[in-house]
Every structure is written in C-alpha cells, then in structure tokens.
Short mmCIF file of C-alpha atoms and ligand atoms in Angstrom, two decimals:
data_model
loop_
_atom_site.label_atom_id
_atom_site.label_comp_id
_atom_site.label_asym_id
_atom_site.label_seq_id
_atom_site.Cartn_x
_atom_site.Cartn_y
_atom_site.Cartn_z
CA UNK A 1 2.97 -10.40 -30.63
CA UNK A 2 3.29 -12.19 -33.96
CA UNK A 3 2.90 -15.97 -35.11
CA UNK A 4 0.40 -18.07 -33.11
CA UNK A 5 2.46 -20.67 -31.09
CA UNK A 6 1.90 -24.34 -31.55
CA UNK A 7 0.75 -25.20 -28.03
CA UNK A 8 -1.57 -22.40 -26.50
CA UNK A 9 -1.12 -21.60 -22.85
CA UNK A 10 -4.01 -22.55 -20.79
CA UNK A 11 -5.55 -19.97 -18.58
CA UNK A 12 -8.22 -20.41 -15.81
CA UNK A 13 -9.71 -17.54 -13.92
CA UNK A 14 -12.07 -17.31 -11.01
CA UNK A 15 -13.71 -14.90 -8.60
CA UNK A 16 -13.79 -15.82 -4.89
CA UNK A 17 -14.86 -12.84 -2.72
CA UNK A 18 -14.70 -10.67 -5.58
CA UNK A 19 -16.94 -8.35 -7.27
CA UNK A 20 -16.20 -9.37 -10.89
CA UNK A 21 -14.53 -6.04 -11.49
CA UNK A 22 -11.13 -7.51 -12.01
CA UNK A 23 -12.66 -9.81 -14.86
CA UNK A 24 -14.30 -6.61 -16.25
CA UNK A 25 -11.02 -4.93 -16.29
CA UNK A 26 -9.55 -7.99 -17.99
CA UNK A 27 -12.01 -7.48 -20.66
CA UNK A 28 -11.03 -3.76 -20.77
CA UNK A 29 -8.08 -4.95 -22.85
CA UNK A 30 -10.81 -4.58 -25.45
CA UNK A 31 -9.96 -5.73 -28.98
CA UNK A 32 -6.42 -6.73 -27.67
CA UNK A 33 -8.38 -9.72 -26.43
CA UNK A 34 -8.48 -10.90 -30.01
CA UNK A 35 -4.68 -10.47 -30.21
CA UNK A 36 -4.43 -12.62 -27.11
CA UNK A 37 -6.77 -15.51 -28.40
CA UNK A 38 -4.18 -17.15 -30.79
CA UNK A 39 -1.94 -17.65 -27.74
CA UNK A 40 -4.29 -18.66 -25.00
CA UNK A 41 -6.97 -21.23 -24.30
CA UNK A 42 -9.38 -20.76 -21.60
CA UNK A 43 -10.06 -23.43 -19.05
CA UNK A 44 -12.43 -22.81 -16.11
CA UNK A 45 -13.40 -19.30 -15.96
CA UNK A 46 -16.80 -17.38 -15.66
CA UNK A 47 -16.43 -16.80 -19.22
CA UNK A 48 -16.62 -20.37 -20.08
CA UNK A 49 -18.74 -23.34 -18.99
CA UNK A 50 -16.11 -25.51 -17.72
CA UNK A 51 -16.94 -26.54 -14.06
CA UNK A 52 -13.48 -27.49 -12.97
CA UNK A 53 -10.11 -26.34 -13.24
CA UNK A 54 -7.92 -28.60 -15.14
CA UNK A 55 -4.10 -28.66 -15.62
CA UNK A 56 -3.30 -25.02 -16.62
CA UNK A 57 -0.42 -22.82 -17.19
CA UNK A 58 -1.74 -19.61 -15.50
CA UNK A 59 -4.69 -19.15 -12.90
CA UNK A 60 -5.86 -15.70 -12.37
CA UNK A 61 -7.66 -15.28 -8.97
CA UNK A 62 -9.92 -12.41 -8.31
CA UNK A 63 -11.20 -11.88 -4.72
CA UNK A 64 -10.19 -12.73 -1.30
CA UNK A 65 -11.15 -15.85 0.61
CA UNK A 66 -14.61 -15.43 2.64
CA UNK A 67 -16.16 -18.74 2.83
CA UNK A 68 -15.52 -22.48 2.74
CA UNK A 69 -16.16 -22.93 -1.00
CA UNK A 70 -13.66 -20.16 -1.68
CA UNK A 71 -11.08 -22.29 0.05
CA UNK A 72 -11.83 -25.24 -1.94
CA UNK A 73 -11.83 -23.58 -5.40
CA UNK A 74 -8.60 -21.57 -4.37
CA UNK A 75 -6.92 -25.04 -3.66
CA UNK A 76 -8.03 -26.71 -6.99
CA UNK A 77 -6.43 -23.60 -8.78
CA UNK A 78 -3.29 -24.15 -6.91
CA UNK A 79 -3.16 -27.72 -7.59
CA UNK A 80 -3.56 -27.38 -11.36
CA UNK A 81 -2.09 -23.94 -12.22
CA UNK A 82 1.61 -23.70 -12.82
CA UNK A 83 1.46 -20.05 -12.05
CA UNK A 84 -1.18 -18.67 -9.62
CA UNK A 85 -1.85 -14.97 -9.80
CA UNK A 86 -3.63 -12.67 -7.25
CA UNK A 87 -5.45 -10.34 -9.26
CA UNK A 88 -6.69 -6.99 -7.66
CA UNK A 89 -6.61 -5.58 -4.10
CA UNK A 90 -9.16 -8.37 -2.76
CA UNK A 91 -7.01 -11.24 -3.64
CA UNK A 92 -3.76 -9.44 -2.56
CA UNK A 93 -5.06 -7.95 0.72
CA UNK A 94 -8.47 -9.14 1.48
CA UNK A 95 -9.70 -5.59 0.01
CA UNK A 96 -12.76 -3.81 1.17
CA UNK A 97 -14.67 -7.03 2.10
CA UNK A 98 -11.86 -7.33 4.84
CA UNK A 99 -13.49 -4.38 6.42
CA UNK A 100 -15.79 -7.02 8.34
CA UNK A 101 -12.61 -8.24 9.97
CA UNK A 102 -13.16 -6.03 12.97
CA UNK A 103 -16.81 -7.26 13.21
CA UNK A 104 -18.24 -10.45 14.86
CA UNK A 105 -19.61 -12.64 12.11
CA UNK A 106 -22.52 -13.85 13.92
CA UNK A 107 -23.56 -10.05 14.71
CA UNK A 108 -23.12 -9.55 10.94
CA UNK A 109 -25.60 -12.28 10.08
CA UNK A 110 -27.89 -11.34 12.80
CA UNK A 111 -28.11 -7.81 11.73
CA UNK A 112 -28.63 -8.56 7.94
CA UNK A 113 -31.08 -11.53 8.38
CA UNK A 114 -32.91 -11.07 11.53
CA UNK A 115 -32.41 -7.47 13.04
CA UNK A 116 -32.76 -5.35 9.87
CA UNK A 117 -36.55 -4.61 9.66
CA UNK A 118 -37.07 -4.65 5.83
CA UNK A 119 -35.33 -8.12 5.54
CA UNK A 120 -36.28 -9.95 8.86
CA UNK A 121 -38.67 -12.82 7.96
CA UNK A 122 -36.41 -15.66 6.90
CA UNK A 123 -33.87 -15.86 9.67
CA UNK A 124 -30.13 -16.78 9.14
CA UNK A 125 -29.93 -19.23 6.10
CA UNK A 126 -28.88 -22.74 7.37
CA UNK A 127 -28.93 -25.02 4.38
CA UNK A 128 -26.00 -27.49 3.89
CA UNK A 129 -25.93 -26.22 0.24
CA UNK A 130 -24.65 -22.82 1.33
CA UNK A 131 -20.97 -22.45 2.00
CA UNK A 132 -20.31 -21.41 5.65
CA UNK A 133 -18.62 -17.87 5.88
CA UNK A 134 -15.30 -17.84 7.44
CA UNK A 135 -14.90 -15.77 10.57
CA UNK A 136 -12.55 -13.30 8.71
CA UNK A 137 -11.90 -12.48 5.16
CA UNK A 138 -8.19 -13.48 4.03
CA UNK A 139 -6.10 -12.45 1.34
CA UNK A 140 -5.15 -15.62 -0.95
CA UNK A 141 -1.61 -15.73 -0.06
CA UNK A 142 -2.48 -16.84 3.42
CA UNK A 143 -4.30 -19.91 2.10
CA UNK A 144 -2.08 -21.04 -0.84
CA UNK A 145 1.41 -19.97 -2.50
CA UNK A 146 0.94 -17.04 -4.73
CA UNK A 147 3.48 -16.61 -7.62
CA UNK A 148 2.54 -12.95 -8.76
CA UNK A 149 0.36 -10.10 -7.62
CA UNK A 150 -1.23 -7.48 -9.87
CA UNK A 151 -2.55 -4.88 -7.41
CA UNK A 152 -5.44 -2.41 -8.10
CA UNK A 153 -9.12 -2.18 -7.39
CA UNK A 154 -9.32 -3.10 -10.08
CA UNK A 155 -5.92 -3.28 -12.04
CA UNK A 156 -6.39 -1.43 -15.30
CA UNK A 157 -6.69 -3.19 -18.51
CA UNK A 158 -3.26 -1.94 -19.37
CA UNK A 159 -1.71 -3.37 -16.34
CA UNK A 160 -3.30 -6.81 -16.92
CA UNK A 161 -2.22 -6.65 -20.69
CA UNK A 162 1.26 -5.80 -19.76
CA UNK A 163 1.44 -8.59 -17.22
CA UNK A 164 -0.02 -11.24 -19.69
CA UNK A 165 2.10 -10.18 -22.71
CA UNK A 166 5.19 -10.17 -20.38
CA UNK A 167 4.36 -13.70 -19.28
CA UNK A 168 3.58 -15.02 -22.89
CA UNK A 169 6.81 -13.50 -24.09
CA UNK A 170 8.60 -15.62 -21.32
CA UNK A 171 9.70 -12.38 -19.27
CA UNK A 172 9.30 -11.97 -15.62
CA UNK A 173 6.25 -9.53 -15.43
CA UNK A 174 7.06 -5.91 -14.70
CA UNK A 175 4.53 -3.41 -13.92
CA UNK A 176 6.49 -0.14 -14.06
CA UNK A 177 5.11 3.30 -12.97
CA UNK A 178 1.69 4.22 -13.67
CA UNK A 179 0.54 0.29 -13.91
CA UNK A 180 1.03 -0.42 -10.19
CA UNK A 181 -2.00 1.22 -8.20
CA UNK A 182 -3.67 0.19 -5.10
CA UNK A 183 -6.93 1.97 -5.58
CA UNK B 1 29.38 30.55 8.08
CA UNK B 2 31.38 27.39 7.89
CA UNK B 3 32.90 26.41 4.62
CA UNK B 4 31.23 23.59 2.61
CA UNK B 5 32.61 20.01 2.74
CA UNK B 6 31.63 16.73 0.90
CA UNK B 7 31.03 13.22 1.35
CA UNK B 8 30.34 10.34 -1.23
CA UNK B 9 26.92 9.23 -2.03
CA UNK B 10 26.78 6.30 -4.22
CA UNK B 11 30.22 7.29 -5.41
CA UNK B 12 29.34 10.92 -6.18
CA UNK B 13 30.28 14.01 -4.13
CA UNK B 14 27.55 15.81 -2.19
CA UNK B 15 28.45 18.97 -0.29
CA UNK B 16 27.10 19.56 3.04
CA UNK B 17 27.14 22.27 5.79
CA UNK B 18 28.50 21.09 9.05
CA UNK B 19 25.29 20.11 11.19
CA UNK B 20 23.41 18.64 8.29
CA UNK B 21 22.57 15.09 8.44
CA UNK B 22 23.27 12.72 5.47
CA UNK B 23 19.56 13.00 4.21
CA UNK B 24 19.41 16.67 4.48
CA UNK B 25 22.46 17.24 2.48
CA UNK B 26 21.39 14.87 -0.20
CA UNK B 27 18.07 16.41 -0.46
CA UNK B 28 19.69 19.77 -0.51
CA UNK B 29 21.91 18.79 -3.35
CA UNK B 30 19.05 17.25 -5.35
CA UNK B 31 19.69 13.69 -4.47
CA UNK B 32 16.69 11.74 -3.25
CA UNK B 33 16.87 9.21 -0.56
CA UNK B 34 13.57 7.62 0.16
CA UNK B 35 11.90 8.44 3.58
CA UNK B 36 8.89 8.71 5.16
CA UNK B 37 9.05 10.01 8.91
CA UNK B 38 11.43 12.82 7.93
CA UNK B 39 10.02 16.20 6.76
CA UNK B 40 12.13 19.25 5.85
CA UNK B 41 10.38 21.33 8.36
CA UNK B 42 10.66 19.16 11.47
CA UNK B 43 13.47 17.50 13.47
CA UNK B 44 14.50 14.15 12.43
CA UNK B 45 12.72 11.37 14.08
CA UNK B 46 14.30 7.94 13.00
CA UNK B 47 11.25 5.62 13.21
CA UNK B 48 10.45 4.50 9.59
CA UNK B 49 13.93 3.44 8.63
CA UNK B 50 13.05 3.80 4.90
CA UNK B 51 16.01 6.27 4.74
CA UNK B 52 18.50 3.62 5.67
CA UNK B 53 21.80 3.46 3.91
CA UNK B 54 25.17 1.64 4.18
CA UNK B 55 28.38 3.09 5.42
CA UNK B 56 31.32 1.66 7.00
CA UNK B 57 29.88 -1.89 6.57
CA UNK B 58 26.76 -1.09 8.58
CA UNK B 59 23.38 0.32 8.11
CA UNK B 60 22.35 3.79 9.44
CA UNK B 61 19.15 5.95 9.20
CA UNK B 62 20.50 8.69 6.94
CA UNK B 63 17.91 11.15 8.49
CA UNK B 64 19.86 11.06 11.79
CA UNK B 65 23.36 10.15 10.43
CA UNK B 66 25.49 13.43 10.73
CA UNK B 67 27.17 14.25 7.57
CA UNK B 68 31.04 14.05 7.66
CA UNK B 69 33.64 14.87 5.36
CA UNK B 70 34.86 11.64 3.47
CA UNK B 71 31.99 9.47 4.55
CA UNK B 72 31.34 6.86 1.93
CA UNK B 73 27.48 6.03 1.77
CA UNK B 74 25.69 3.66 -0.35
CA UNK B 75 22.00 4.28 -0.96
CA UNK B 76 20.62 3.38 -4.40
CA UNK B 77 21.67 -0.17 -4.32
CA UNK B 78 19.58 -3.22 -4.74
CA UNK B 79 20.42 -4.21 -1.17
CA UNK B 80 19.00 -1.06 0.41
CA UNK B 81 15.99 -0.88 -1.80
CA UNK B 82 15.08 -4.55 -0.90
CA UNK B 83 15.34 -3.56 2.83
CA UNK B 84 13.22 -0.54 2.02
CA UNK B 85 10.67 -2.69 0.36
CA UNK B 86 10.36 -4.98 3.35
CA UNK B 87 10.01 -1.94 5.64
CA UNK B 88 7.21 -0.42 3.52
CA UNK B 89 5.60 -3.93 3.14
CA UNK B 90 5.51 -4.26 7.07
CA UNK B 91 3.90 -0.93 7.45
CA UNK B 92 1.06 -2.06 4.95
CA UNK B 93 0.59 -5.43 6.70
CA UNK B 94 0.35 -3.59 10.00
CA UNK B 95 -2.43 -1.47 9.31
CA UNK B 96 -5.63 -1.40 7.49
CA UNK B 97 -4.72 0.16 4.20
CA UNK B 98 -7.70 -0.22 2.32
CA UNK B 99 -6.74 2.28 -0.34
CA UNK B 100 -9.58 1.79 -2.74
CA UNK B 101 -11.79 3.43 -0.01
CA UNK B 102 -9.26 5.63 1.57
CA UNK B 103 -9.73 9.56 0.78
CA UNK B 104 -5.97 9.99 1.08
CA UNK B 105 -5.46 7.72 -1.92
CA UNK B 106 -3.19 9.55 -4.83
CA UNK B 107 -2.14 12.09 -1.88
CA UNK B 108 -0.49 9.45 0.40
CA UNK B 109 3.33 9.32 1.00
CA UNK B 110 3.12 5.67 2.06
CA UNK B 111 1.32 4.67 -1.11
CA UNK B 112 3.42 6.63 -3.36
CA UNK B 113 6.66 5.05 -1.77
CA UNK B 114 5.09 1.45 -2.27
CA UNK B 115 4.52 2.54 -6.14
CA UNK B 116 7.97 3.97 -6.33
CA UNK B 117 9.57 0.88 -4.92
CA UNK B 118 7.54 -1.33 -7.26
CA UNK B 119 5.56 -3.00 -4.27
CA UNK B 120 2.76 -5.36 -5.37
CA UNK B 121 1.57 -6.70 -2.40
CA UNK B 122 2.28 -6.65 1.56
CA UNK B 123 3.96 -9.94 1.74
CA UNK B 124 3.18 -10.68 5.17
CA UNK B 125 0.17 -11.72 7.14
CA UNK B 126 -2.16 -8.79 7.75
CA UNK B 127 -2.79 -7.78 11.06
CA UNK B 128 -6.26 -6.18 10.66
CA UNK B 129 -6.19 -3.87 13.84
CA UNK B 130 -9.36 -2.84 15.33
CA UNK B 131 -9.09 0.68 16.50
CA UNK B 132 -12.55 2.59 16.47
CA UNK B 133 -12.50 5.84 14.39
CA UNK B 134 -12.84 9.04 16.28
CA UNK B 135 -15.49 11.14 14.37
CA UNK B 136 -16.40 13.20 17.44
CA UNK B 137 -15.01 16.57 16.19
CA UNK B 138 -17.14 18.59 13.89
CA UNK B 139 -14.63 19.11 11.17
CA UNK B 140 -11.86 16.35 11.59
CA UNK B 141 -12.00 12.59 11.60
CA UNK B 142 -9.23 10.26 12.87
CA UNK B 143 -8.83 6.68 11.41
CA UNK B 144 -6.15 5.15 13.64
CA UNK B 145 -5.90 2.04 11.64
CA UNK B 146 -3.95 3.77 9.27
CA UNK B 147 -1.15 5.38 11.36
CA UNK B 148 2.38 4.82 10.67
CA UNK B 149 3.47 6.14 14.00
CA UNK B 150 5.81 8.82 12.36
CA UNK B 151 4.99 11.39 14.95
CA UNK B 152 4.81 14.09 12.49
CA UNK B 153 1.44 15.33 13.99
CA UNK B 154 2.78 15.03 17.59
CA UNK B 155 5.85 17.07 16.63
CA UNK B 156 3.80 19.68 14.62
CA UNK B 157 1.21 19.93 17.52
CA UNK B 158 3.80 20.59 19.90
CA UNK B 159 6.21 22.62 17.98
CA UNK B 160 4.35 24.50 15.51
CA UNK B 161 0.50 24.81 16.90
CA UNK B 162 1.67 24.79 20.55
CA UNK B 163 -1.12 22.58 21.43
CA UNK B 164 0.14 19.24 22.17
CA UNK B 165 -2.90 17.32 21.01
CA UNK B 166 -1.27 14.01 20.07
CA UNK B 167 0.91 11.49 21.73
CA UNK B 168 1.99 7.88 21.01
CA UNK B 169 1.09 5.46 23.73
CA UNK B 170 1.58 1.84 24.51
CA UNK B 171 4.46 -0.55 23.70
CA UNK B 172 5.46 -2.82 20.96
CA UNK B 173 2.85 -3.73 18.23
CA UNK B 174 0.20 -2.12 20.85
CA UNK B 175 1.73 1.37 20.24
CA UNK B 176 -0.70 3.73 18.84
CA UNK B 177 -1.72 7.31 18.49
CA UNK B 178 -3.87 9.03 21.21
CA UNK B 179 -5.51 12.27 21.65
CA UNK B 180 -4.56 14.31 24.65
CA UNK B 181 -7.80 14.96 26.38
CA UNK B 182 -9.41 13.53 29.70
CA UNK B 183 -12.08 11.87 27.46
CA UNK B 184 -9.64 10.86 24.74
CA UNK B 185 -11.78 12.44 22.10
CA UNK B 186 -10.65 14.93 19.52
CA UNK B 187 -13.70 16.98 20.17
CA UNK B 188 -12.50 17.89 23.61
CA UNK B 189 -9.32 19.44 22.32
CA UNK B 190 -8.37 22.73 21.02
CA UNK B 191 -7.41 21.29 17.61
CA UNK B 192 -8.49 23.44 14.53
CA UNK B 193 -8.72 22.04 10.85
CA UNK B 194 -6.16 24.77 9.84
CA UNK B 195 -3.41 23.39 12.38
CA UNK B 196 -0.20 22.23 11.02
CA UNK B 197 -0.69 18.81 12.80
CA UNK B 198 -3.65 18.32 10.58
CA UNK B 199 -1.86 19.26 7.32
CA UNK B 200 1.30 17.25 8.12
CA UNK B 201 -0.01 13.72 8.44
CA UNK B 202 1.56 11.83 5.34
CA UNK B 203 -1.24 9.11 5.23
CA UNK B 204 -4.89 8.94 6.00
CA UNK B 205 -5.24 9.27 9.70
CA UNK B 206 -6.10 12.89 10.44
CA UNK B 207 -8.65 13.73 7.72
CA UNK B 208 -10.75 16.92 7.21
CA UNK B 209 -14.58 16.05 6.88
CA UNK B 210 -16.59 16.91 3.77
CA UNK B 211 -13.61 17.49 1.37
CA UNK B 212 -12.72 13.71 0.57
CA UNK B 213 -12.70 12.69 -2.97
CA UNK B 214 -13.09 16.16 -4.32
CA UNK B 215 -9.89 16.01 -6.44
CA UNK B 216 -10.37 13.88 -9.56
CA UNK B 217 -8.33 10.79 -10.38
CA UNK B 218 -5.43 11.99 -12.46
CA UNK B 219 -4.95 15.09 -10.79
CA UNK B 220 -4.27 14.04 -7.20
CA UNK B 221 -0.64 14.81 -5.84
CA UNK B 222 1.18 11.55 -6.86
CA UNK B 223 -0.84 10.67 -9.91
CA UNK B 224 1.40 12.40 -12.32
CA UNK B 225 4.80 12.35 -10.74
CA UNK B 226 6.51 9.86 -8.38
CA UNK B 227 7.37 10.78 -4.86
CA UNK B 228 10.91 10.74 -5.64
CA UNK B 229 10.58 13.80 -7.84
CA UNK B 230 8.36 15.73 -5.59
CA UNK B 231 10.25 15.13 -2.33
CA UNK B 232 13.18 17.03 -3.84
CA UNK B 233 10.81 19.98 -4.60
CA UNK B 234 9.78 19.99 -0.99
CA UNK B 235 13.41 19.93 0.33
CA UNK B 236 15.27 23.07 1.14
CA UNK B 237 17.76 23.60 -1.54
CA UNK B 238 21.25 24.92 -1.32
CA UNK B 239 22.28 26.90 0.54
CA UNK B 240 20.25 25.31 3.25
CA UNK B 241 21.32 27.40 5.85
CA UNK B 242 18.22 26.99 7.85
CA UNK B 243 18.93 23.22 8.21
CA UNK B 244 21.65 23.79 10.73
CA UNK B 245 19.52 25.55 13.36
CA UNK B 246 16.68 23.02 12.84
CA UNK B 247 18.73 19.89 13.46
CA UNK B 248 20.94 20.99 16.35
S1 LIG C 1 -3.28 5.89 4.30
FE1 LIG C 1 -2.35 5.65 2.34
S2 LIG C 1 -1.62 3.42 2.04
FE2 LIG C 1 -3.22 3.62 3.76
S3 LIG C 1 -5.14 3.37 2.82
FE3 LIG C 1 -4.91 5.41 2.74
S4 LIG C 1 -4.08 5.74 0.64
FE4 LIG C 1 -3.67 3.51 1.33
S1 LIG C 2 -1.46 10.34 12.66
FE1 LIG C 2 -0.39 10.55 10.69
S2 LIG C 2 1.25 12.20 11.33
FE2 LIG C 2 0.41 11.29 13.25
S3 LIG C 2 1.92 9.61 13.78
FE3 LIG C 2 0.16 8.82 12.57
S4 LIG C 2 0.80 8.91 10.45
FE4 LIG C 2 1.99 10.25 11.66
S1 LIG C 3 13.17 9.14 7.49
FE1 LIG C 3 14.79 8.30 8.37
S2 LIG C 3 13.98 6.92 9.77
FE2 LIG C 3 12.06 7.72 8.70
#
C-alpha cells in the first residue's frame, strides 16, 4: 500500500450474537492497523463512540442473529453499507450459539433464570428495555443480502488483512489456501 | 493380465486396466478428481456426486463410470468445480457442521474439500437437524447431525468387520444413520473402537471418546497439505491390479 487516497473508505463494524473474537482477530493485524488507517475511516463500530451506522463503503458484521435488536442493527447496516461482509463462523452459519436451535427457548430461559439453583431468585427478565430473543439463531444471510463471507472462528488476522487489502486495491477478495478456515 | 488402454481426462491420456472406473484410473495415474464417498478400499457408492465429470455432453459420477478406451472426460473445469461447490455447500447446510467445536476439525474430509474448493459459506438456509447423540458406548460416541450418508461405515462394518452394525434408514431428507440393535443404542452392539467402521468415517460422526483435541493445531491431517494432495497418496498407484477384483 502506498499513497494515502483522497477519499477514505468508510468502514463500520458490529457484533450481533458474537463474542467479539472476530474484532479481536481484526486487531490481530497488529501494526498493520497503522498502515490501514490512511485508507479507512471508522463509522459505527465498538471501537468508536458513533451510535448509528451512517452511509459506509464496507460493513463488517460479526455474530449471528439471536434477538430482535440484532435484526434492527443488521438492517441498519444493510441499508447504509455498500458492501456487507459476514465476518466469522457465527455470522456465516449461526456458529456455536446456533447449538441452542434444537432446544426450546422457554426451556432455556426457565433453566437459567428459574430452575438453576444458584441463580433462581429473579425469574425470567421481563422489561421492555430488553430485546426479546428469537426462537432460533440465524446466520445473517437469512435476514439480509450478504456480499462476502470471511469464515473462521475467528478468521485469522492474516485472512482479514488479505480480505481488506484486496477490497482497498479494488480486487475481488480471494482467500487462498491456509486463509480459509472454519474452526 | 489385459493390456493397458487409455482414455482422455482434461485432454491428457490416462491409462487404465479394464474394470477400473474413471476415478480409480485417474487416481492410480496420479490425477486427482475430488470425491467424498469413494474410498480406495471399498466398492464405489455414488452418493456424494462430488466426483462428477462431464463426458459425451452429460454428467457422470466418475466413481461409477467404467473407463473405456477413447472416452473423453472433463473434470477440472470451472463448470464441474462450480457444481462440486454447490454439492458440498448442500452437505454443510444439511447438517450441523459447527467445526469450531468439532473434534474432527482439521482431520475431516468434508471440511478439507470445502477448503480446497474455496468455499466461504454454505450458501443455503441451514436445516439445523435435531438428532440426539448416542453416548451409550463406553469408548465410542455418535453425533448423527454430521453424517453425510456416505455409507462407508455401513460398508466397512459389513465387508471388513463382519458385524453389520450400521444402516441408513428413512427416505428423502429424513434419511439417517441408525444402529442395528433392538434398542438402537451403540452400547448394545458388538462394535469395538478398533473396528474399520470407526476408522473409516470421513467426518465427525463416529468418534472415539477421550482422544479429542489431542493433536495440536498445525499438526492435524489437513493443516499442512490440501486433501487433493493426500487423496493421491491414499489411492492405489499403478499397477493397480487389485482394483479389478474390488470393483467387479
Ligand atoms: S464433521 Fe467436519 S465439516 Fe462437520 S463439523 Fe466436524 S470438522 Fe466440520
Ligand atoms: S457415519 Fe460417517 S461413515 Fe457412516 S454414513 Fe455417516 S458420514 Fe459416512
Ligand atoms: S465419490 Fe463418486 S459419488 Fe461420491
């Protein structure tokens, strides 16, 4: 990468039903983050204080969709981002959180908030402030159109670097052998 | 023995011994055709269709297509690889392939094939099947939600172990692996952890207990080299005389 470009690409990121591991893996590009900064500007992301996603070139979404708020955030990202990217196994497949898909949601809440002896005092939370969980966890492509998938739990820093630098250079991102992983 | 004859694979001559299938002859000649349900020690099965090639204007499963002199076969084309990608995506969407917590990860043929074909996602709505695991056996575990219905365990148990422990049952998307015991439980069969049927499962269905995650990341089977390189090493190399009896 060479000269800073005139107009920086705007990048938004979010974690839905994620673990923040994909964001940590993004930071794993280490000092290459400094190489990236002349070319990109962050919009809404857990790394900035911006509350809503504005018009962006790229949106990176970590995590599947597990509650109503996830759906709203995901739709906001889709509306505002020219390219929407599913980052990591959860966004692409539902991931390990989707292992709850064969359980009954009411049973899960009952078990955690009522039955479990060490936690049983409060009952199932019932405040409208809280987003209702969906009965199943979904990959994000079941809710909105997705332009690219970067698999991995998490994708490696090198995979994320390759993906972003391909995009910045105007190439179709290609993750070769060793950069595609599902685990 | 009969004399060697040749057919054309992607425009190059591949010798074969009559009785060999296109896939067997190709592998014997050091030419890889992606495949999943074929295993060099067993009769071709023809269920995964990943080995599909084009010949005479139509598609064929190369694991069951008999080699014939003069046959012209296209395999390494974008059209065939795109078809293979779709097939492998269908398998991923059909099961619960949560590789991040699967102890077969790194040693799994389905996963390795996905890497080789450059798949980044399943592309379809996930089915999220719900088949309870069978942990009844003291040394073995079955996770039915990862089964790709290749019947390698069925074939190995019947032909090698002589125990007939596994079957496929049901129809359509309801088709699934079952254990041949009145109770349906693995503990009530004569299976042993050393059986061929245990070793042969290409994915994470039939697992030995207490050995998971023992191999460090980086040292697992497909960490270093893609499945395309290793499949050739597994295949019988020329002269593949044994292939004749096995396929007849
Ligand atoms: S069986 Fe293979 S593809 Fe399925 S979850 Fe395990 S490692 Fe992944
Ligand atoms: S259990 Fe394994 S070997 Fe048996 S049919 Fe399923 S995937 Fe194939
Ligand atoms: S290898 Fe030919 S159909 Fe599976």
